[in-house]
């Protein structure tokens, strides 16, 4: 994994850089030698990864709402980025039931405003819109969704992500077809875990909140199966995709899935049991009587397109995914060394990826990965 030195010396603009994935992506881009510019709302709390890593001192930080089209476009035209990633969103399914109008306004018009800014800023050569595995019309079948499967969504959040994909396709076909226009793609991933995520109503942050408060975690959907992946897995996919768009253009336009291999699809209960084993503490109960909104029970992605065409592949098995996650939360106990710990995990992950790629490319290795 090298990303072909694509980001060295480039101006990269991120929306949503104060969020969980956005903050990790900003750190990685800095390590790759990029000049990182961020446009986002302020962090939600002092526990957020952006705050604990003190990233405001490490990059160009600009506070703004993606629903403010004029402000976003002005920032693009001031920065003149080479590459742009759109991560700003309302990211929570349950919150989308409480605030559907705000969810749609952010997740739809935020995408429109992002692409309006991109197409009116000639310096941008590659743009990646980060959506979600929940963009698909989920039939809860046993095989993974492919990039050409229908978009959908039963809840407001999922529907907004399906719409975000349709918006992206519309902009690709309407405004980014010319030879000198930006190369545009979407990255689809979900159920990303790792240190620095303290969002409400997410199972891993809920687990660590319960551990820290010495309380029992209540599982509302213990048998739901998800494609668990450490945050660095999809980020490596986004960075690969961004580099390929920048270096080779529209050949890599369109949608791309980034998820674990089938072996990493585990029920919620098994994830919590593994967290307990590695963390060494925590307890939970299973609620059978909570009235809840619809949540998908089974969802996974087919990543064969990314594996075959981008030469991207997931690196961590389930135990490694949980181990990286636990170590990420434990690192936050030393408030002066959180950023150093994040960088070390990126380096460890990169080494594993390079080792795996080297091993897989050796024709003498006939055992399946």
mmCIF file of C-alpha atoms in Angstrom:
data_model
loop_
_atom_site.group_PDB
_atom_site.id
_atom_site.type_symbol
_atom_site.label_atom_id
_atom_site.label_comp_id
_atom_site.label_asym_id
_atom_site.label_seq_id
_atom_site.Cartn_x
_atom_site.Cartn_y
_atom_site.Cartn_z
ATOM 1 C CA UNK A 1 0.000 0.000 0.000
ATOM 2 C CA UNK A 2 1.637 3.214 -1.159
ATOM 3 C CA UNK A 3 -1.076 5.323 -2.843
ATOM 4 C CA UNK A 4 1.701 5.990 -5.400
ATOM 5 C CA UNK A 5 2.868 9.153 -3.577
ATOM 6 C CA UNK A 6 -0.255 10.777 -4.997
ATOM 7 C CA UNK A 7 -0.986 12.888 -1.918
ATOM 8 C CA UNK A 8 2.530 14.193 -1.312
ATOM 9 C CA UNK A 9 2.415 17.978 -1.597
ATOM 10 C CA UNK A 10 -1.221 18.056 -2.731
ATOM 11 C CA UNK A 11 -3.949 20.262 -1.312
ATOM 12 C CA UNK A 12 -6.710 17.964 -0.061
ATOM 13 C CA UNK A 13 -10.013 19.377 1.177
ATOM 14 C CA UNK A 14 -12.200 17.324 3.516
ATOM 15 C CA UNK A 15 -15.725 18.130 4.544
ATOM 16 C CA UNK A 16 -16.611 16.592 7.905
ATOM 17 C CA UNK A 17 -13.005 16.515 9.120
ATOM 18 C CA UNK A 18 -14.106 16.916 12.739
ATOM 19 C CA UNK A 19 -16.083 13.660 12.592
ATOM 20 C CA UNK A 20 -14.862 10.158 13.395
ATOM 21 C CA UNK A 21 -13.811 8.992 9.941
ATOM 22 C CA UNK A 22 -12.930 12.490 8.781
ATOM 23 C CA UNK A 23 -10.476 13.058 11.628
ATOM 24 C CA UNK A 24 -8.741 9.726 11.007
ATOM 25 C CA UNK A 25 -8.541 10.508 7.284
ATOM 26 C CA UNK A 26 -7.014 13.904 8.058
ATOM 27 C CA UNK A 27 -4.323 12.263 10.186
ATOM 28 C CA UNK A 28 -3.483 9.734 7.476
ATOM 29 C CA UNK A 29 -3.343 12.390 4.762
ATOM 30 C CA UNK A 30 -0.950 14.452 6.897
ATOM 31 C CA UNK A 31 1.253 11.374 7.226
ATOM 32 C CA UNK A 32 1.183 11.025 3.425
ATOM 33 C CA UNK A 33 2.499 14.564 3.032
ATOM 34 C CA UNK A 34 -0.731 16.302 2.009
ATOM 35 C CA UNK A 35 -1.685 19.823 2.982
ATOM 36 C CA UNK A 36 -5.056 19.188 4.599
ATOM 37 C CA UNK A 37 -7.924 21.683 4.618
ATOM 38 C CA UNK A 38 -11.068 20.914 6.575
ATOM 39 C CA UNK A 39 -14.591 22.354 6.344
ATOM 40 C CA UNK A 40 -16.951 21.122 9.057
ATOM 41 C CA UNK A 41 -19.163 21.889 11.993
ATOM 42 C CA UNK A 42 -17.448 22.134 15.371
ATOM 43 C CA UNK A 43 -16.765 18.833 17.173
ATOM 44 C CA UNK A 44 -19.677 17.451 19.186
ATOM 45 C CA UNK A 45 -17.736 17.001 22.422
ATOM 46 C CA UNK A 46 -14.327 17.185 24.064
ATOM 47 C CA UNK A 47 -13.998 13.397 23.666
ATOM 48 C CA UNK A 48 -14.139 13.506 19.868
ATOM 49 C CA UNK A 49 -11.086 12.244 18.016
ATOM 50 C CA UNK A 50 -10.503 15.654 16.425
ATOM 51 C CA UNK A 51 -10.234 17.230 19.871
ATOM 52 C CA UNK A 52 -8.216 14.582 21.689
ATOM 53 C CA UNK A 53 -5.711 14.472 18.817
ATOM 54 C CA UNK A 54 -5.498 18.301 18.836
ATOM 55 C CA UNK A 55 -5.942 18.347 15.086
ATOM 56 C CA UNK A 56 -6.865 22.029 14.955
ATOM 57 C CA UNK A 57 -3.119 22.671 15.281
ATOM 58 C CA UNK A 58 -2.208 20.098 12.619
ATOM 59 C CA UNK A 59 -4.272 21.247 9.635
ATOM 60 C CA UNK A 60 -6.253 24.130 8.164
ATOM 61 C CA UNK A 61 -9.484 24.075 10.154
ATOM 62 C CA UNK A 62 -12.525 26.022 8.980
ATOM 63 C CA UNK A 63 -15.924 25.798 10.648
ATOM 64 C CA UNK A 64 -18.884 25.766 8.318
ATOM 65 C CA UNK A 65 -22.133 23.964 7.517
ATOM 66 C CA UNK A 66 -22.341 22.061 4.216
ATOM 67 C CA UNK A 67 -25.906 23.305 3.896
ATOM 68 C CA UNK A 68 -24.453 26.801 3.382
ATOM 69 C CA UNK A 69 -23.720 26.577 -0.329
ATOM 70 C CA UNK A 70 -22.156 30.019 -0.716
ATOM 71 C CA UNK A 71 -19.794 29.570 2.229
ATOM 72 C CA UNK A 72 -18.687 26.114 1.059
ATOM 73 C CA UNK A 73 -18.074 27.294 -2.506
ATOM 74 C CA UNK A 74 -16.112 30.302 -1.273
ATOM 75 C CA UNK A 75 -13.866 28.040 0.815
ATOM 76 C CA UNK A 76 -13.222 25.745 -2.158
ATOM 77 C CA UNK A 77 -12.314 28.695 -4.349
ATOM 78 C CA UNK A 78 -10.046 30.146 -1.674
ATOM 79 C CA UNK A 79 -8.187 26.867 -1.071
ATOM 80 C CA UNK A 80 -8.083 25.635 -4.688
ATOM 81 C CA UNK A 81 -7.688 21.973 -3.669
ATOM 82 C CA UNK A 82 -6.370 19.240 -5.950
ATOM 83 C CA UNK A 83 -8.507 16.489 -4.387
ATOM 84 C CA UNK A 84 -11.689 16.627 -2.281
ATOM 85 C CA UNK A 85 -13.414 14.106 -0.019
ATOM 86 C CA UNK A 86 -16.984 14.660 1.185
ATOM 87 C CA UNK A 87 -17.616 13.090 4.604
ATOM 88 C CA UNK A 88 -19.879 15.698 6.237
ATOM 89 C CA UNK A 89 -23.218 14.079 7.073
ATOM 90 C CA UNK A 90 -25.805 13.261 9.702
ATOM 91 C CA UNK A 91 -24.468 9.718 10.280
ATOM 92 C CA UNK A 92 -26.925 8.050 12.676
ATOM 93 C CA UNK A 93 -29.935 5.882 11.830
ATOM 94 C CA UNK A 94 -31.787 6.451 15.099
ATOM 95 C CA UNK A 95 -31.237 10.222 15.025
ATOM 96 C CA UNK A 96 -32.703 10.272 11.516
ATOM 97 C CA UNK A 97 -36.040 9.174 13.010
ATOM 98 C CA UNK A 98 -35.924 12.067 15.465
ATOM 99 C CA UNK A 99 -34.671 14.638 12.963
ATOM 100 C CA UNK A 100 -35.689 13.454 9.482
ATOM 101 C CA UNK A 101 -35.853 16.913 7.882
ATOM 102 C CA UNK A 102 -32.381 17.853 9.136
ATOM 103 C CA UNK A 103 -31.025 14.461 8.035
ATOM 104 C CA UNK A 104 -32.317 14.914 4.493
ATOM 105 C CA UNK A 105 -31.235 18.554 4.352
ATOM 106 C CA UNK A 106 -27.681 17.667 5.388
ATOM 107 C CA UNK A 107 -27.268 14.401 3.528
ATOM 108 C CA UNK A 108 -28.881 15.517 0.267
ATOM 109 C CA UNK A 109 -28.257 19.244 -0.081
ATOM 110 C CA UNK A 110 -24.833 18.826 1.503
ATOM 111 C CA UNK A 111 -23.908 16.534 -1.412
ATOM 112 C CA UNK A 112 -25.407 18.944 -3.964
ATOM 113 C CA UNK A 113 -23.491 21.865 -2.452
ATOM 114 C CA UNK A 114 -20.283 19.824 -2.404
ATOM 115 C CA UNK A 115 -20.524 19.012 -6.108
ATOM 116 C CA UNK A 116 -21.535 22.571 -6.974
ATOM 117 C CA UNK A 117 -18.366 23.747 -5.234
ATOM 118 C CA UNK A 118 -16.292 21.080 -6.998
ATOM 119 C CA UNK A 119 -17.555 21.872 -10.487
ATOM 120 C CA UNK A 120 -16.985 25.609 -9.976
ATOM 121 C CA UNK A 121 -13.414 25.092 -8.730
ATOM 122 C CA UNK A 122 -11.242 24.054 -11.715
ATOM 123 C CA UNK A 123 -8.293 22.989 -9.540
ATOM 124 C CA UNK A 124 -10.184 19.905 -8.265
ATOM 125 C CA UNK A 125 -9.140 16.886 -10.336
ATOM 126 C CA UNK A 126 -10.631 14.123 -8.159
ATOM 127 C CA UNK A 127 -13.596 14.081 -5.769
ATOM 128 C CA UNK A 128 -14.907 11.223 -3.616
ATOM 129 C CA UNK A 129 -18.323 11.287 -1.960
ATOM 130 C CA UNK A 130 -18.381 9.003 1.089
ATOM 131 C CA UNK A 131 -21.793 7.401 1.529
ATOM 132 C CA UNK A 132 -22.726 4.155 3.312
ATOM 133 C CA UNK A 133 -23.511 0.482 2.848
ATOM 134 C CA UNK A 134 -27.058 1.463 3.839
ATOM 135 C CA UNK A 135 -27.532 3.161 0.463
ATOM 136 C CA UNK A 136 -28.725 -0.182 -0.960
ATOM 137 C CA UNK A 137 -32.332 -1.362 -1.056
ATOM 138 C CA UNK A 138 -31.715 -3.947 1.651
ATOM 139 C CA UNK A 139 -33.540 -7.226 1.049
ATOM 140 C CA UNK A 140 -31.596 -8.853 3.924
ATOM 141 C CA UNK A 141 -30.427 -11.624 1.642
ATOM 142 C CA UNK A 142 -27.376 -13.722 2.442
ATOM 143 C CA UNK A 143 -25.087 -12.505 -0.336
ATOM 144 C CA UNK A 144 -23.346 -9.150 -0.476
ATOM 145 C CA UNK A 145 -24.622 -6.147 -2.396
ATOM 146 C CA UNK A 146 -22.803 -5.221 -5.571
ATOM 147 C CA UNK A 147 -22.272 -1.704 -6.833
ATOM 148 C CA UNK A 148 -24.969 -2.052 -9.529
ATOM 149 C CA UNK A 149 -27.695 -3.193 -7.126
ATOM 150 C CA UNK A 150 -30.650 -0.796 -6.617
ATOM 151 C CA UNK A 151 -30.438 2.068 -4.156
ATOM 152 C CA UNK A 152 -33.070 2.321 -1.415
ATOM 153 C CA UNK A 153 -33.621 2.785 2.298
ATOM 154 C CA UNK A 154 -36.501 2.146 4.700
ATOM 155 C CA UNK A 155 -35.374 4.661 7.341
ATOM 156 C CA UNK A 156 -34.587 8.352 6.716
ATOM 157 C CA UNK A 157 -30.823 7.897 7.098
ATOM 158 C CA UNK A 158 -30.616 4.974 4.657
ATOM 159 C CA UNK A 159 -32.907 6.713 2.178
ATOM 160 C CA UNK A 160 -30.746 9.823 2.367
ATOM 161 C CA UNK A 161 -27.666 7.787 1.491
ATOM 162 C CA UNK A 162 -29.434 6.128 -1.428
ATOM 163 C CA UNK A 163 -30.414 9.600 -2.633
ATOM 164 C CA UNK A 164 -26.828 10.820 -2.187
ATOM 165 C CA UNK A 165 -25.714 8.088 -4.582
ATOM 166 C CA UNK A 166 -28.346 9.116 -7.144
ATOM 167 C CA UNK A 167 -27.258 12.748 -6.816
ATOM 168 C CA UNK A 168 -23.645 11.729 -7.426
ATOM 169 C CA UNK A 169 -24.575 9.715 -10.523
ATOM 170 C CA UNK A 170 -26.579 12.666 -11.820
ATOM 171 C CA UNK A 171 -23.636 15.037 -11.410
ATOM 172 C CA UNK A 172 -21.219 12.569 -13.026
ATOM 173 C CA UNK A 173 -23.454 12.228 -16.091
ATOM 174 C CA UNK A 174 -24.497 15.871 -16.269
ATOM 175 C CA UNK A 175 -21.412 17.880 -15.369
ATOM 176 C CA UNK A 176 -18.305 15.675 -15.160
ATOM 177 C CA UNK A 177 -18.172 14.062 -18.597
ATOM 178 C CA UNK A 178 -15.743 16.395 -20.350
ATOM 179 C CA UNK A 179 -12.063 15.628 -20.765
ATOM 180 C CA UNK A 180 -10.929 18.381 -18.397
ATOM 181 C CA UNK A 181 -13.617 17.924 -15.741
ATOM 182 C CA UNK A 182 -13.193 16.364 -12.324
ATOM 183 C CA UNK A 183 -13.170 12.568 -11.905
ATOM 184 C CA UNK A 184 -15.886 11.635 -9.373
ATOM 185 C CA UNK A 185 -16.689 8.477 -7.403
ATOM 186 C CA UNK A 186 -18.441 7.286 -4.255
ATOM 187 C CA UNK A 187 -17.090 5.091 -1.468
ATOM 188 C CA UNK A 188 -19.613 2.831 0.288
ATOM 189 C CA UNK A 189 -18.784 1.351 3.688
ATOM 190 C CA UNK A 190 -20.484 0.874 7.010
ATOM 191 C CA UNK A 191 -20.237 -0.281 10.607
ATOM 192 C CA UNK A 192 -16.816 1.231 11.019
ATOM 193 C CA UNK A 193 -15.284 0.937 14.484
ATOM 194 C CA UNK A 194 -12.140 2.245 16.147
ATOM 195 C CA UNK A 195 -10.752 4.548 18.799
ATOM 196 C CA UNK A 196 -12.116 8.082 18.845
ATOM 197 C CA UNK A 197 -15.752 7.291 18.049
ATOM 198 C CA UNK A 198 -18.051 8.559 20.810
ATOM 199 C CA UNK A 199 -21.242 9.037 18.787
ATOM 200 C CA UNK A 200 -24.573 8.281 20.452
ATOM 201 C CA UNK A 201 -26.447 5.055 19.709
ATOM 202 C CA UNK A 202 -23.472 3.215 18.245
ATOM 203 C CA UNK A 203 -22.717 -0.130 19.782
ATOM 204 C CA UNK A 204 -18.956 0.211 20.352
ATOM 205 C CA UNK A 205 -19.068 3.721 21.872
ATOM 206 C CA UNK A 206 -22.045 2.550 23.973
ATOM 207 C CA UNK A 207 -19.945 -0.372 25.209
ATOM 208 C CA UNK A 208 -17.021 1.817 26.257
ATOM 209 C CA UNK A 209 -19.339 4.382 27.860
ATOM 210 C CA UNK A 210 -20.839 1.574 29.938
ATOM 211 C CA UNK A 211 -17.371 0.283 30.889
ATOM 212 C CA UNK A 212 -16.216 3.762 31.938
ATOM 213 C CA UNK A 213 -19.371 4.312 33.998
ATOM 214 C CA UNK A 214 -19.268 0.777 35.452
ATOM 215 C CA UNK A 215 -22.759 0.177 34.077
ATOM 216 C CA UNK A 216 -24.367 -2.710 32.216
ATOM 217 C CA UNK A 217 -24.796 -2.267 28.476
ATOM 218 C CA UNK A 218 -28.278 -3.079 27.131
ATOM 219 C CA UNK A 219 -28.238 -4.747 23.707
ATOM 220 C CA UNK A 220 -31.330 -3.913 21.707
ATOM 221 C CA UNK A 221 -30.571 -6.032 18.636
ATOM 222 C CA UNK A 222 -27.998 -8.685 19.631
ATOM 223 C CA UNK A 223 -28.470 -10.950 16.611
ATOM 224 C CA UNK A 224 -28.092 -8.245 13.956
ATOM 225 C CA UNK A 225 -25.179 -9.138 11.696
ATOM 226 C CA UNK A 226 -22.914 -6.392 10.417
ATOM 227 C CA UNK A 227 -19.746 -6.137 8.304
ATOM 228 C CA UNK A 228 -17.519 -4.895 11.139
ATOM 229 C CA UNK A 229 -14.335 -3.183 10.009
ATOM 230 C CA UNK A 230 -11.735 -0.996 11.634
ATOM 231 C CA UNK A 231 -11.836 2.610 10.457
ATOM 232 C CA UNK A 232 -8.503 2.267 8.658
ATOM 233 C CA UNK A 233 -9.925 -0.381 6.307
ATOM 234 C CA UNK A 234 -12.401 1.823 4.391
ATOM 235 C CA UNK A 235 -10.055 4.805 4.659
ATOM 236 C CA UNK A 236 -7.399 2.836 2.804
ATOM 237 C CA UNK A 237 -10.065 2.216 0.151
ATOM 238 C CA UNK A 238 -11.017 5.891 -0.063
ATOM 239 C CA UNK A 239 -7.356 6.896 -0.379
ATOM 240 C CA UNK A 240 -6.772 4.266 -3.067
ATOM 241 C CA UNK A 241 -9.860 5.430 -4.958
ATOM 242 C CA UNK A 242 -8.919 9.112 -4.676
ATOM 243 C CA UNK A 243 -5.428 8.392 -5.970
ATOM 244 C CA UNK A 244 -6.693 6.333 -8.916
ATOM 245 C CA UNK A 245 -9.158 9.082 -9.862
ATOM 246 C CA UNK A 246 -6.421 11.714 -9.687
ATOM 247 C CA UNK A 247 -3.829 9.691 -11.587
ATOM 248 C CA UNK A 248 -6.007 7.859 -14.135
ATOM 249 C CA UNK A 249 -9.228 9.812 -14.279
ATOM 250 C CA UNK A 250 -12.751 8.778 -15.142
ATOM 251 C CA UNK A 251 -11.952 5.105 -15.625
ATOM 252 C CA UNK A 252 -12.555 4.811 -11.873
ATOM 253 C CA UNK A 253 -15.697 6.965 -11.664
ATOM 254 C CA UNK A 254 -18.845 5.577 -10.039
ATOM 255 C CA UNK A 255 -19.581 3.569 -6.896
ATOM 256 C CA UNK A 256 -17.164 1.349 -4.959
ATOM 257 C CA UNK A 257 -17.747 -0.952 -1.979
ATOM 258 C CA UNK A 258 -15.239 -1.205 0.863
ATOM 259 C CA UNK A 259 -15.950 -3.807 3.508
ATOM 260 C CA UNK A 260 -14.533 -6.899 5.185
ATOM 261 C CA UNK A 261 -14.434 -10.359 3.751
ATOM 262 C CA UNK A 262 -17.406 -12.567 4.654
ATOM 263 C CA UNK A 263 -15.565 -13.955 7.683
ATOM 264 C CA UNK A 264 -15.850 -10.578 9.458
ATOM 265 C CA UNK A 265 -19.651 -10.490 9.391
ATOM 266 C CA UNK A 266 -20.518 -11.158 13.029
ATOM 267 C CA UNK A 267 -23.630 -10.598 15.176
ATOM 268 C CA UNK A 268 -23.612 -7.706 17.637
ATOM 269 C CA UNK A 269 -23.457 -10.079 20.609
ATOM 270 C CA UNK A 270 -20.291 -11.775 19.332
ATOM 271 C CA UNK A 271 -18.655 -8.388 18.793
ATOM 272 C CA UNK A 272 -19.415 -7.378 22.388
ATOM 273 C CA UNK A 273 -18.181 -10.707 23.720
ATOM 274 C CA UNK A 274 -14.897 -10.200 21.873
ATOM 275 C CA UNK A 275 -14.596 -6.629 23.166
ATOM 276 C CA UNK A 276 -15.152 -7.895 26.709
ATOM 277 C CA UNK A 277 -12.478 -10.549 26.247
ATOM 278 C CA UNK A 278 -9.875 -8.076 25.000
ATOM 279 C CA UNK A 279 -10.819 -5.131 27.214
ATOM 280 C CA UNK A 280 -11.066 -7.348 30.282
ATOM 281 C CA UNK A 281 -14.202 -5.692 31.665
ATOM 282 C CA UNK A 282 -17.787 -4.825 30.917
ATOM 283 C CA UNK A 283 -21.136 -6.574 31.128
ATOM 284 C CA UNK A 284 -24.398 -6.501 29.230
ATOM 285 C CA UNK A 285 -28.012 -7.599 29.189
ATOM 286 C CA UNK A 286 -30.319 -8.279 26.272
ATOM 287 C CA UNK A 287 -33.555 -6.334 26.061
ATOM 288 C CA UNK A 288 -36.513 -8.095 24.487
ATOM 289 C CA UNK A 289 -39.164 -5.483 25.185
ATOM 290 C CA UNK A 290 -37.773 -2.206 23.888
ATOM 291 C CA UNK A 291 -39.980 -0.620 21.237
ATOM 292 C CA UNK A 292 -37.598 0.383 18.490
ATOM 293 C CA UNK A 293 -37.552 1.742 14.986
ATOM 294 C CA UNK A 294 -36.695 -0.477 12.053
ATOM 295 C CA UNK A 295 -33.034 -1.466 11.811
ATOM 296 C CA UNK A 296 -31.640 -3.886 9.272
ATOM 297 C CA UNK A 297 -30.941 -7.323 10.707
ATOM 298 C CA UNK A 298 -28.515 -8.481 8.022
ATOM 299 C CA UNK A 299 -26.329 -6.460 5.675
ATOM 300 C CA UNK A 300 -23.058 -7.068 3.896
ATOM 301 C CA UNK A 301 -21.187 -5.860 0.841
ATOM 302 C CA UNK A 302 -19.569 -7.623 -2.092
ATOM 303 C CA UNK A 303 -16.106 -6.024 -2.406
ATOM 304 C CA UNK A 304 -14.915 -8.028 -5.409
ATOM 305 C CA UNK A 305 -14.972 -4.985 -7.707
ATOM 306 C CA UNK A 306 -12.609 -3.042 -5.429
ATOM 307 C CA UNK A 307 -10.396 -6.093 -4.964
ATOM 308 C CA UNK A 308 -10.108 -6.844 -8.680
ATOM 309 C CA UNK A 309 -10.028 -3.347 -10.186
ATOM 310 C CA UNK A 310 -8.491 -1.154 -7.473
ATOM 311 C CA UNK A 311 -6.267 -3.945 -6.124
ATOM 312 C CA UNK A 312 -7.565 -2.975 -2.684
ATOM 313 C CA UNK A 313 -8.221 -5.651 -0.086
ATOM 314 C CA UNK A 314 -9.241 -5.767 3.577
ATOM 315 C CA UNK A 315 -6.293 -6.422 5.842
ATOM 316 C CA UNK A 316 -7.517 -7.179 9.365
ATOM 317 C CA UNK A 317 -9.332 -10.302 10.497
ATOM 318 C CA UNK A 318 -12.025 -10.063 13.166
ATOM 319 C CA UNK A 319 -9.680 -10.468 16.142
ATOM 320 C CA UNK A 320 -7.289 -7.861 14.736
ATOM 321 C CA UNK A 321 -10.193 -5.502 14.059
ATOM 322 C CA UNK A 322 -11.341 -5.705 17.683
ATOM 323 C CA UNK A 323 -7.754 -5.513 18.993
ATOM 324 C CA UNK A 324 -7.062 -2.315 17.033
ATOM 325 C CA UNK A 325 -10.344 -0.911 18.345
ATOM 326 C CA UNK A 326 -9.680 -1.700 21.999
ATOM 327 C CA UNK A 327 -6.142 -0.312 21.767
ATOM 328 C CA UNK A 328 -7.549 2.837 20.185
ATOM 329 C CA UNK A 329 -9.874 3.502 23.114
ATOM 330 C CA UNK A 330 -7.246 2.586 25.679
ATOM 331 C CA UNK A 331 -4.849 5.084 24.081
ATOM 332 C CA UNK A 332 -7.187 7.913 25.048
ATOM 333 C CA UNK A 333 -6.251 7.450 28.700
ATOM 334 C CA UNK A 334 -2.946 9.216 27.947
ATOM 335 C CA UNK A 335 -4.314 12.537 26.739
ATOM 336 C CA UNK A 336 -0.931 13.851 25.626
ATOM 337 C CA UNK A 337 -0.163 10.952 23.317
ATOM 338 C CA UNK A 338 -3.431 10.225 21.474
ATOM 339 C CA UNK A 339 -2.259 11.563 18.116
ATOM 340 C CA UNK A 340 1.011 9.650 18.410
ATOM 341 C CA UNK A 341 -0.997 6.475 19.067
ATOM 342 C CA UNK A 342 -3.237 7.093 16.025
ATOM 343 C CA UNK A 343 -0.185 7.563 13.809
ATOM 344 C CA UNK A 344 1.332 4.359 15.192
ATOM 345 C CA UNK A 345 -1.834 2.426 14.332
ATOM 346 C CA UNK A 346 -1.733 3.810 10.793
ATOM 347 C CA UNK A 347 1.882 2.670 10.506
ATOM 348 C CA UNK A 348 1.060 -0.769 11.933
ATOM 349 C CA UNK A 349 -1.882 -1.134 9.582
ATOM 350 C CA UNK A 350 0.188 -0.050 6.590
ATOM 351 C CA UNK A 351 2.871 -2.630 7.437
ATOM 352 C CA UNK A 352 0.236 -5.365 7.679
ATOM 353 C CA UNK A 353 -1.214 -4.277 4.344
ATOM 354 C CA UNK A 354 2.170 -4.303 2.633
ATOM 355 C CA UNK A 355 3.039 -7.680 4.134
ATOM 356 C CA UNK A 356 -0.274 -9.128 3.004
ATOM 357 C CA UNK A 357 0.058 -7.695 -0.505
ATOM 358 C CA UNK A 358 3.576 -9.078 -0.826
ATOM 359 C CA UNK A 359 2.486 -12.490 0.473
ATOM 360 C CA UNK A 360 -0.556 -12.607 -1.793
ATOM 361 C CA UNK A 361 1.451 -11.647 -4.884
ATOM 362 C CA UNK A 362 3.964 -14.470 -4.390
ATOM 363 C CA UNK A 363 2.966 -17.244 -6.825
ATOM 364 C CA UNK A 364 4.396 -19.891 -4.486
ATOM 365 C CA UNK A 365 1.616 -19.099 -2.006
ATOM 366 C CA UNK A 366 -1.346 -21.225 -2.997
ATOM 367 C CA UNK A 367 -3.303 -21.152 0.265
ATOM 368 C CA UNK A 368 -6.353 -18.889 0.203
ATOM 369 C CA UNK A 369 -6.100 -15.692 2.193
#
